[in-house]
Structure formats: C-alpha cells, structure tokens
C-alpha cells in the first residue's frame, strides 16, 4: 500500500465523521475530558446525555456543549451525585425512561480527593465514585447498551490489590486510593467483557496525561491541553476497535495490563465484593 493511501486508511479508521442517530451517555461531562468528548460527539451529530454532579452544572455544560457544537447534536442534561448509590440508581432509571436504548456508555466520572471522606453509604469517596458508581450504573444499563461501554482507567493504576484496604482502612492516601480505584476499574472491565457477550464491547483506557482539574490537583500541570485529549473519543467511535473487547488502551493502542488483571479468581473476588457493596448484579 502506498504511504499516502495508508495514511488515508489509518485516518479513516481513527475517527468516524458522523454519529448521527447514536445516543451516548457520558458521566462526569461538565468539564475536562468528559466535556471535550461530549462536544466532539455532538459535533458529529450524536445525541449526547451529559451527566453532572448537580443540575446547575449539568445544565450549564449542556448549553455550552450545544453552543460549541453549533447545535448539530441533541444534548440533554442529567444530575446525580455519583458518591450516592441511591442517586446512581435514580440516574439509571431516568436515563432508561427517556432512552430505552443507548448506543454507548462512557464511564468517565472520577475524583481525586485530598482527604478521606465517607459517603452516605459508608464507603471512602474515591472508591465510591471511581468504582462503585460505574459498576452500579453499568449493571443497571448494560442490557440497554447496544454497542460500546468505555471505562476510564489510568496509567496510574496500581499492580496489586489489598482486599483489606478497599475503604482505606489502613490509613488514607489520596494517591493510593486513586491508583487502587483505577486498577479496580481495569479488573472490572476485563471481567465485564468476559461475562457479557459483545455487543456491547467493553474496553478501558488511560485518557492521557491531560491538564484537567484532577491532574493539576494531584500532580500539577504536567500534561497536554484538554482540547488535544481524544483517546476517549477514539475508543468510543473508531471503526478500528468496533469489535474489540476486554482490552486496555494507551494512546489508542491496546497495551498489557498488570498480571493481577489476568487472574480470573481475583477478578471474581472483586466482582463479588462490588455486587455486595452496591446491592446489584449483572444479568447472567
């Protein structure tokens, strides 16, 4: 294949030009990578369901996304505090009522708190928002998702899991809580892909080192601009990964995962804990 033709084919596989007729739910889309991804999807003509922690933020984000995208896509806002299992259930119920089926679910919401905070359900906040919320939301929507589930992990994910410290019982560390949550998301994604026949596919990714509020809070401004962060968009739209499932992507390429993610017994143990903590289970 000639170099110019190869470049054309590679570009065509990277992103589609239209998402007309597609409905996508993005959690944590009021700023950062979530909002940037929502804007790009709306520009492609998708119906974008924008989630935010409160209605005021969600409405403001939806208006900005609609305006920035030139009004091409339909944008609708939903509010829910992802640290509350009750509110996550309510979010799923409202989404299903308005949209009996959705094409893509992007579990993008995440936090990096500096102090240990227990949620109304008694869980450490990082664990609740970064792990329990996407597990519960996905369990409640999985049979309505037609094409893809995208879960956000991180290159900061740990390589081991201490089942006696999921709630930071041994002393709180913001970095430990975050890396634990992102490892758990990688394990959840791998087990989800093993349990749920595609479609929908289930893949996770490192969204890149991007100057979001979270990155600056935890590590300082050491990344790229949010406007250049398109890895989440790639995994949600690229034809090249339409039939790929159970993988972890870094810079749009499937990469190896920590050995613990490959351990089916350990994934099963985590899965059982997540079911117990959320009170939810997936269809067999």
JSON list of N, CA, C and O in Angstrom, two decimals, residues 2 19 23 37 73 84 86 91 130 157 172 174-176 180 184 186 203 212 217-218 234 247 255-256 266 271:
[
{"chain": "A", "resi": 2, "resn": "UNK", "atom": "N", "xyz": [0.59, 2.19, -0.88]},
{"chain": "A", "resi": 2, "resn": "UNK", "atom": "CA", "xyz": [1.36, 3.41, -0.94]},
{"chain": "A", "resi": 2, "resn": "UNK", "atom": "C", "xyz": [1.23, 4.20, 0.35]},
{"chain": "A", "resi": 2, "resn": "UNK", "atom": "O", "xyz": [0.18, 4.19, 0.99]},
{"chain": "A", "resi": 19, "resn": "UNK", "atom": "N", "xyz": [-21.92, 10.66, 13.82]},
{"chain": "A", "resi": 19, "resn": "UNK", "atom": "CA", "xyz": [-22.53, 9.81, 14.84]},
{"chain": "A", "resi": 19, "resn": "UNK", "atom": "C", "xyz": [-24.03, 10.04, 14.85]},
{"chain": "A", "resi": 19, "resn": "UNK", "atom": "O", "xyz": [-24.70, 9.85, 15.87]},
{"chain": "A", "resi": 23, "resn": "UNK", "atom": "N", "xyz": [-26.91, 7.51, 20.42]},
{"chain": "A", "resi": 23, "resn": "UNK", "atom": "CA", "xyz": [-27.16, 8.11, 21.73]},
{"chain": "A", "resi": 23, "resn": "UNK", "atom": "C", "xyz": [-26.06, 7.67, 22.68]},
{"chain": "A", "resi": 23, "resn": "UNK", "atom": "O", "xyz": [-25.81, 6.48, 22.84]},
{"chain": "A", "resi": 37, "resn": "UNK", "atom": "N", "xyz": [-15.04, 15.44, 25.13]},
{"chain": "A", "resi": 37, "resn": "UNK", "atom": "CA", "xyz": [-15.55, 14.32, 24.36]},
{"chain": "A", "resi": 37, "resn": "UNK", "atom": "C", "xyz": [-17.00, 14.56, 23.95]},
{"chain": "A", "resi": 37, "resn": "UNK", "atom": "O", "xyz": [-17.39, 14.26, 22.81]},
{"chain": "A", "resi": 73, "resn": "UNK", "atom": "N", "xyz": [-25.90, 18.35, 17.38]},
{"chain": "A", "resi": 73, "resn": "UNK", "atom": "CA", "xyz": [-26.40, 17.18, 18.10]},
{"chain": "A", "resi": 73, "resn": "UNK", "atom": "C", "xyz": [-27.40, 17.56, 19.17]},
{"chain": "A", "resi": 73, "resn": "UNK", "atom": "O", "xyz": [-27.44, 18.70, 19.64]},
{"chain": "A", "resi": 84, "resn": "UNK", "atom": "N", "xyz": [-23.29, 8.70, 45.80]},
{"chain": "A", "resi": 84, "resn": "UNK", "atom": "CA", "xyz": [-24.51, 8.16, 46.41]},
{"chain": "A", "resi": 84, "resn": "UNK", "atom": "C", "xyz": [-25.07, 7.04, 45.55]},
{"chain": "A", "resi": 84, "resn": "UNK", "atom": "O", "xyz": [-25.48, 7.26, 44.40]},
{"chain": "A", "resi": 86, "resn": "UNK", "atom": "N", "xyz": [-27.83, 5.60, 45.89]},
{"chain": "A", "resi": 86, "resn": "UNK", "atom": "CA", "xyz": [-29.24, 5.92, 45.66]},
{"chain": "A", "resi": 86, "resn": "UNK", "atom": "C", "xyz": [-29.39, 6.82, 44.44]},
{"chain": "A", "resi": 86, "resn": "UNK", "atom": "O", "xyz": [-30.27, 6.59, 43.59]},
{"chain": "A", "resi": 91, "resn": "UNK", "atom": "N", "xyz": [-30.39, 7.92, 38.57]},
{"chain": "A", "resi": 91, "resn": "UNK", "atom": "CA", "xyz": [-29.88, 8.35, 37.27]},
{"chain": "A", "resi": 91, "resn": "UNK", "atom": "C", "xyz": [-30.18, 7.29, 36.21]},
{"chain": "A", "resi": 91, "resn": "UNK", "atom": "O", "xyz": [-30.67, 7.61, 35.12]},
{"chain": "A", "resi": 130, "resn": "UNK", "atom": "N", "xyz": [-15.30, 6.36, 41.84]},
{"chain": "A", "resi": 130, "resn": "UNK", "atom": "CA", "xyz": [-14.49, 5.82, 40.74]},
{"chain": "A", "resi": 130, "resn": "UNK", "atom": "C", "xyz": [-14.76, 4.36, 40.44]},
{"chain": "A", "resi": 130, "resn": "UNK", "atom": "O", "xyz": [-14.43, 3.89, 39.33]},
{"chain": "A", "resi": 157, "resn": "UNK", "atom": "N", "xyz": [-2.78, 3.38, 37.55]},
{"chain": "A", "resi": 157, "resn": "UNK", "atom": "CA", "xyz": [-3.36, 2.22, 38.21]},
{"chain": "A", "resi": 157, "resn": "UNK", "atom": "C", "xyz": [-2.29, 1.41, 38.92]},
{"chain": "A", "resi": 157, "resn": "UNK", "atom": "O", "xyz": [-1.16, 1.27, 38.43]},
{"chain": "A", "resi": 172, "resn": "UNK", "atom": "N", "xyz": [-5.41, 6.75, 55.15]},
{"chain": "A", "resi": 172, "resn": "UNK", "atom": "CA", "xyz": [-5.77, 7.30, 53.84]},
{"chain": "A", "resi": 172, "resn": "UNK", "atom": "C", "xyz": [-4.57, 7.90, 53.13]},
{"chain": "A", "resi": 172, "resn": "UNK", "atom": "O", "xyz": [-3.79, 8.68, 53.70]},
{"chain": "A", "resi": 174, "resn": "UNK", "atom": "N", "xyz": [-4.30, 9.73, 49.25]},
{"chain": "A", "resi": 174, "resn": "UNK", "atom": "CA", "xyz": [-5.05, 10.11, 48.05]},
{"chain": "A", "resi": 174, "resn": "UNK", "atom": "C", "xyz": [-4.52, 9.38, 46.82]},
{"chain": "A", "resi": 174, "resn": "UNK", "atom": "O", "xyz": [-5.29, 8.91, 45.98]},
{"chain": "A", "resi": 175, "resn": "UNK", "atom": "N", "xyz": [-3.21, 9.26, 46.71]},
{"chain": "A", "resi": 175, "resn": "UNK", "atom": "CA", "xyz": [-2.62, 8.59, 45.55]},
{"chain": "A", "resi": 175, "resn": "UNK", "atom": "C", "xyz": [-2.91, 7.09, 45.59]},
{"chain": "A", "resi": 175, "resn": "UNK", "atom": "O", "xyz": [-3.19, 6.48, 44.55]},
{"chain": "A", "resi": 176, "resn": "UNK", "atom": "N", "xyz": [-2.82, 6.49, 46.77]},
{"chain": "A", "resi": 176, "resn": "UNK", "atom": "CA", "xyz": [-3.13, 5.06, 46.89]},
{"chain": "A", "resi": 176, "resn": "UNK", "atom": "C", "xyz": [-4.59, 4.78, 46.57]},
{"chain": "A", "resi": 176, "resn": "UNK", "atom": "O", "xyz": [-4.90, 3.82, 45.86]},
{"chain": "A", "resi": 180, "resn": "UNK", "atom": "N", "xyz": [-5.63, 2.53, 43.36]},
{"chain": "A", "resi": 180, "resn": "UNK", "atom": "CA", "xyz": [-6.44, 1.35, 43.66]},
{"chain": "A", "resi": 180, "resn": "UNK", "atom": "C", "xyz": [-7.72, 1.37, 42.84]},
{"chain": "A", "resi": 180, "resn": "UNK", "atom": "O", "xyz": [-8.12, 0.36, 42.25]},
{"chain": "A", "resi": 184, "resn": "UNK", "atom": "N", "xyz": [-8.94, -1.29, 39.99]},
{"chain": "A", "resi": 184, "resn": "UNK", "atom": "CA", "xyz": [-10.24, -1.95, 40.12]},
{"chain": "A", "resi": 184, "resn": "UNK", "atom": "C", "xyz": [-11.08, -1.76, 38.86]},
{"chain": "A", "resi": 184, "resn": "UNK", "atom": "O", "xyz": [-11.78, -2.68, 38.43]},
{"chain": "A", "resi": 186, "resn": "UNK", "atom": "N", "xyz": [-9.91, -1.43, 35.84]},
{"chain": "A", "resi": 186, "resn": "UNK", "atom": "CA", "xyz": [-9.32, -2.29, 34.82]},
{"chain": "A", "resi": 186, "resn": "UNK", "atom": "C", "xyz": [-9.79, -3.74, 35.02]},
{"chain": "A", "resi": 186, "resn": "UNK", "atom": "O", "xyz": [-10.14, -4.43, 34.06]},
{"chain": "A", "resi": 203, "resn": "UNK", "atom": "N", "xyz": [-14.25, -1.84, 26.88]},
{"chain": "A", "resi": 203, "resn": "UNK", "atom": "CA", "xyz": [-12.82, -1.55, 26.87]},
{"chain": "A", "resi": 203, "resn": "UNK", "atom": "C", "xyz": [-12.53, -0.41, 27.83]},
{"chain": "A", "resi": 203, "resn": "UNK", "atom": "O", "xyz": [-13.40, 0.43, 28.10]},
{"chain": "A", "resi": 212, "resn": "UNK", "atom": "N", "xyz": [-6.33, 18.43, 33.33]},
{"chain": "A", "resi": 212, "resn": "UNK", "atom": "CA", "xyz": [-7.64, 18.58, 33.93]},
{"chain": "A", "resi": 212, "resn": "UNK", "atom": "C", "xyz": [-7.47, 19.09, 35.36]},
{"chain": "A", "resi": 212, "resn": "UNK", "atom": "O", "xyz": [-6.37, 19.12, 35.91]},
{"chain": "A", "resi": 217, "resn": "UNK", "atom": "N", "xyz": [-4.58, 19.01, 40.46]},
{"chain": "A", "resi": 217, "resn": "UNK", "atom": "CA", "xyz": [-4.74, 18.82, 41.89]},
{"chain": "A", "resi": 217, "resn": "UNK", "atom": "C", "xyz": [-3.78, 17.77, 42.44]},
{"chain": "A", "resi": 217, "resn": "UNK", "atom": "O", "xyz": [-3.19, 17.94, 43.50]},
{"chain": "A", "resi": 218, "resn": "UNK", "atom": "N", "xyz": [-3.63, 16.67, 41.69]},
{"chain": "A", "resi": 218, "resn": "UNK", "atom": "CA", "xyz": [-2.82, 15.57, 42.18]},
{"chain": "A", "resi": 218, "resn": "UNK", "atom": "C", "xyz": [-1.35, 15.61, 41.80]},
{"chain": "A", "resi": 218, "resn": "UNK", "atom": "O", "xyz": [-0.49, 15.18, 42.57]},
{"chain": "A", "resi": 234, "resn": "UNK", "atom": "N", "xyz": [-11.66, 8.31, 20.62]},
{"chain": "A", "resi": 234, "resn": "UNK", "atom": "CA", "xyz": [-11.23, 7.21, 19.75]},
{"chain": "A", "resi": 234, "resn": "UNK", "atom": "C", "xyz": [-11.89, 5.90, 20.15]},
{"chain": "A", "resi": 234, "resn": "UNK", "atom": "O", "xyz": [-12.44, 5.18, 19.31]},
{"chain": "A", "resi": 247, "resn": "UNK", "atom": "N", "xyz": [-10.07, -5.03, 26.45]},
{"chain": "A", "resi": 247, "resn": "UNK", "atom": "CA", "xyz": [-8.70, -4.53, 26.32]},
{"chain": "A", "resi": 247, "resn": "UNK", "atom": "C", "xyz": [-8.50, -3.22, 27.09]},
{"chain": "A", "resi": 247, "resn": "UNK", "atom": "O", "xyz": [-9.45, -2.53, 27.44]},
{"chain": "A", "resi": 255, "resn": "UNK", "atom": "N", "xyz": [-2.67, -2.22, 25.21]},
{"chain": "A", "resi": 255, "resn": "UNK", "atom": "CA", "xyz": [-1.44, -2.45, 25.97]},
{"chain": "A", "resi": 255, "resn": "UNK", "atom": "C", "xyz": [-1.66, -3.57, 27.00]},
{"chain": "A", "resi": 255, "resn": "UNK", "atom": "O", "xyz": [-2.79, -3.89, 27.35]},
{"chain": "A", "resi": 256, "resn": "UNK", "atom": "N", "xyz": [-0.56, -4.10, 27.49]},
{"chain": "A", "resi": 256, "resn": "UNK", "atom": "CA", "xyz": [-0.65, -5.15, 28.50]},
{"chain": "A", "resi": 256, "resn": "UNK", "atom": "C", "xyz": [-1.14, -4.56, 29.82]},
{"chain": "A", "resi": 256, "resn": "UNK", "atom": "O", "xyz": [-0.94, -3.37, 30.10]},
{"chain": "A", "resi": 266, "resn": "UNK", "atom": "N", "xyz": [-9.09, -13.67, 41.16]},
{"chain": "A", "resi": 266, "resn": "UNK", "atom": "CA", "xyz": [-9.02, -12.37, 41.84]},
{"chain": "A", "resi": 266, "resn": "UNK", "atom": "C", "xyz": [-10.08, -11.43, 41.30]},
{"chain": "A", "resi": 266, "resn": "UNK", "atom": "O", "xyz": [-10.72, -10.68, 42.06]},
{"chain": "A", "resi": 271, "resn": "UNK", "atom": "N", "xyz": [-15.36, -8.80, 41.92]},
{"chain": "A", "resi": 271, "resn": "UNK", "atom": "CA", "xyz": [-16.72, -8.70, 41.38]},
{"chain": "A", "resi": 271, "resn": "UNK", "atom": "C", "xyz": [-17.75, -9.00, 42.46]},
{"chain": "A", "resi": 271, "resn": "UNK", "atom": "O", "xyz": [-18.75, -8.29, 42.61]}
]
